[in-house]
Tab-separated table of C-alpha atoms in Angstrom:
chain	number	residue	atom	x	y	z
A	1	MET	CA	152.732	200.940	175.512
A	2	GLY	CA	155.972	199.162	176.407
A	3	THR	CA	156.512	196.576	179.107
A	4	SER	CA	158.289	199.117	181.330
A	5	SER	CA	155.348	201.487	181.371
A	6	ILE	CA	152.978	198.572	182.063
A	7	ILE	CA	154.940	197.748	185.215
A	8	LEU	CA	155.735	201.313	186.275
A	9	GLY	CA	152.149	202.412	185.750
A	10	ASN	CA	150.973	200.885	189.029
A	11	SER	CA	152.519	200.469	192.465
A	12	ARG	CA	150.924	197.042	192.983
A	13	ARG	CA	152.573	195.715	189.832
A	14	MET	CA	155.925	197.109	190.970
A	15	LEU	CA	155.484	195.572	194.411
A	16	MET	CA	154.579	192.212	192.873
A	17	ILE	CA	157.708	192.295	190.693
A	18	GLU	CA	159.835	193.295	193.709
A	19	TYR	CA	158.397	190.438	195.783
A	20	LEU	CA	158.967	187.904	193.015
A	21	GLN	CA	162.553	189.092	192.554
A	22	ASN	CA	163.190	188.574	196.278
A	23	ARG	CA	161.644	185.066	196.115
A	24	GLU	CA	163.772	183.798	193.228
A	25	GLY	CA	160.995	184.440	190.718
A	26	ARG	CA	158.261	182.267	192.225
A	27	ALA	CA	155.594	182.807	194.894
A	28	GLU	CA	152.118	181.797	195.906
A	29	LEU	CA	149.500	184.441	195.121
A	30	ARG	CA	148.341	184.603	198.749
A	31	ASP	CA	151.896	185.496	199.805
A	32	VAL	CA	152.074	188.226	197.160
A	33	VAL	CA	148.723	189.594	198.374
A	34	ASP	CA	149.917	189.629	202.001
A	35	PHE	CA	153.158	191.397	201.006
A	36	ILE	CA	151.365	194.102	199.007
A	37	ALA	CA	148.707	194.640	201.696
A	38	GLU	CA	151.437	195.012	204.313
A	39	LYS	CA	153.377	197.487	202.164
A	40	GLU	CA	150.182	199.493	201.642
A	41	GLY	CA	149.740	199.649	205.398
A	42	ALA	CA	146.468	197.731	205.753
A	43	THR	CA	146.391	194.016	206.434
A	44	ASP	CA	142.737	193.609	207.340
A	45	ARG	CA	140.635	191.062	205.454
A	46	LYS	CA	138.798	193.690	203.385
A	47	HIS	CA	142.001	195.284	202.106
A	48	ARG	CA	143.650	191.937	201.335
A	49	LYS	CA	140.547	190.982	199.345
A	50	SER	CA	140.797	194.269	197.430
A	51	VAL	CA	144.447	193.552	196.621
A	52	TYR	CA	143.602	189.985	195.570
A	53	VAL	CA	140.776	191.070	193.255
A	54	SER	CA	142.855	193.806	191.609
A	55	LEU	CA	145.753	191.417	191.030
A	56	VAL	CA	143.608	188.633	189.568
A	57	GLN	CA	141.350	190.834	187.461
A	58	THR	CA	143.762	193.514	186.286
A	59	HIS	CA	147.449	193.307	187.089
A	60	ILE	CA	148.247	189.634	186.549
A	61	PRO	CA	146.491	189.501	183.152
A	62	LYS	CA	148.368	192.630	181.992
A	63	LEU	CA	151.723	191.227	183.056
A	64	GLU	CA	150.932	187.839	181.505
A	65	ARG	CA	150.076	189.488	178.177
A	66	GLU	CA	153.428	191.256	178.265
A	67	GLY	CA	155.239	187.985	179.007
A	68	VAL	CA	156.546	189.248	182.335
A	69	ILE	CA	154.885	186.611	184.537
A	70	SER	CA	152.933	183.383	184.324
A	71	PHE	CA	150.114	182.455	186.673
A	72	GLU	CA	148.958	178.878	187.159
A	73	ARG	CA	147.218	177.140	190.064
A	74	GLY	CA	147.785	179.977	192.522
A	75	THR	CA	151.496	180.330	191.726
A	76	VAL	CA	152.993	183.422	190.136
A	77	ARG	CA	156.277	183.016	188.257
A	78	LEU	CA	158.500	185.829	187.057
A	79	LEU	CA	159.510	185.127	183.462
A	80	LYS	CA	161.403	188.306	182.625
A	81	ILE	CA	161.799	191.852	183.752
A	82	PRO	CA	162.777	194.717	181.450
A	83	GLU	CA	166.200	196.115	182.338
A	84	ASP	CA	165.084	199.729	182.616
A	85	VAL	CA	162.426	198.914	185.216
A	86	THR	CA	164.950	197.986	187.901
A	87	VAL	CA	166.340	201.527	187.746
A	88	TYR	CA	163.070	202.752	189.251
A	89	MET	CA	162.791	200.033	191.878
A	90	GLU	CA	164.898	201.348	194.729
A	91	VAL	CA	165.510	198.576	197.218
A	92	VAL	CA	167.082	199.831	200.433
A	93	GLY	CA	168.233	197.720	203.348
A	94	ARG	CA	166.976	198.372	206.860
A	95	HIS	CA	170.093	200.318	207.928
A	96	ASP	CA	170.869	201.957	204.580
A	97	ILE	CA	169.785	205.322	203.272
A	98	SER	CA	167.948	205.765	199.993
A	99	TRP	CA	169.360	207.748	197.092
A	100	SER	CA	166.640	210.351	197.550
A	101	THR	CA	167.688	210.852	201.189
A	102	PHE	CA	171.333	211.080	200.137
A	103	TYR	CA	170.531	213.724	197.489
A	104	ALA	CA	168.399	215.678	199.952
A	105	GLY	CA	171.350	215.780	202.347
A	106	ILE	CA	173.758	216.907	199.635
A	107	SER	CA	171.242	219.564	198.552
A	108	LEU	CA	171.094	220.928	202.104
A	109	ILE	CA	174.889	221.196	202.170
A	110	PHE	CA	174.830	223.131	198.889
A	111	ILE	CA	172.022	225.394	200.142
A	112	LEU	CA	174.095	226.291	203.187
A	113	THR	CA	177.182	226.780	201.011
A	114	GLY	CA	175.243	229.011	198.605
A	115	MET	CA	173.889	231.075	201.475
A	116	TYR	CA	177.357	231.367	203.034
A	117	LEU	CA	178.860	232.454	199.710
A	118	GLU	CA	175.822	234.659	199.038
A	119	ASN	CA	175.448	232.887	195.683
A	120	VAL	CA	171.776	233.122	194.684
A	121	HIS	CA	172.152	230.769	191.700
A	122	LEU	CA	173.761	227.992	193.747
A	123	THR	CA	171.185	228.376	196.504
A	124	PHE	CA	168.286	228.299	194.025
A	125	ALA	CA	169.669	225.268	192.148
A	126	ALA	CA	170.202	223.424	195.422
A	127	LEU	CA	166.631	224.244	196.496
A	128	VAL	CA	165.322	222.808	193.233
A	129	TYR	CA	167.326	219.609	193.744
A	130	LEU	CA	166.099	219.404	197.332
A	131	LEU	CA	162.503	219.679	196.157
A	132	ILE	CA	163.027	216.975	193.522
A	133	SER	CA	164.670	214.622	196.023
A	134	LEU	CA	161.846	215.154	198.524
A	135	LEU	CA	159.212	214.445	195.869
A	136	HIS	CA	161.098	211.311	194.797
A	137	HIS	CA	161.429	210.196	198.411
A	138	ARG	CA	157.691	210.663	198.950
A	139	LEU	CA	156.874	208.667	195.809
A	140	ILE	CA	159.203	205.826	196.795
A	141	LYS	CA	157.775	205.699	200.334
A	142	ARG	CA	154.259	205.497	198.885
A	143	LEU	CA	155.258	202.626	196.625
A	144	VAL	CA	157.201	200.815	199.265
């Protein structure tokens, strides 16, 4: 299993990498835990503890073995990140739209065009692309 699949295989690992990238590659574990808990929508003590335990027992050791991070004295450091992983980590500013939202909008335009032109193939293809963009958008929202 390659480094990319190690990271992409879990949303908490992806969120940890995203947080470290935004913090110039270094952060305290408690800050990483708070960030992930907030992104997962539950910041109560029980959930933060769950995030902490999963990071310490599972995710940090996996990423250390792959040489992606180092963890010493409560500090997590980003050592490297595989190039192909960043393709899957869509970071969108507060007032920007995501690529999945953009593609959904374009798909709707093509659906309307296909219906107007009475072109079944165009309409069907646009519906497929709309479905894919909606699924991608849902996945990204779950991760972020």
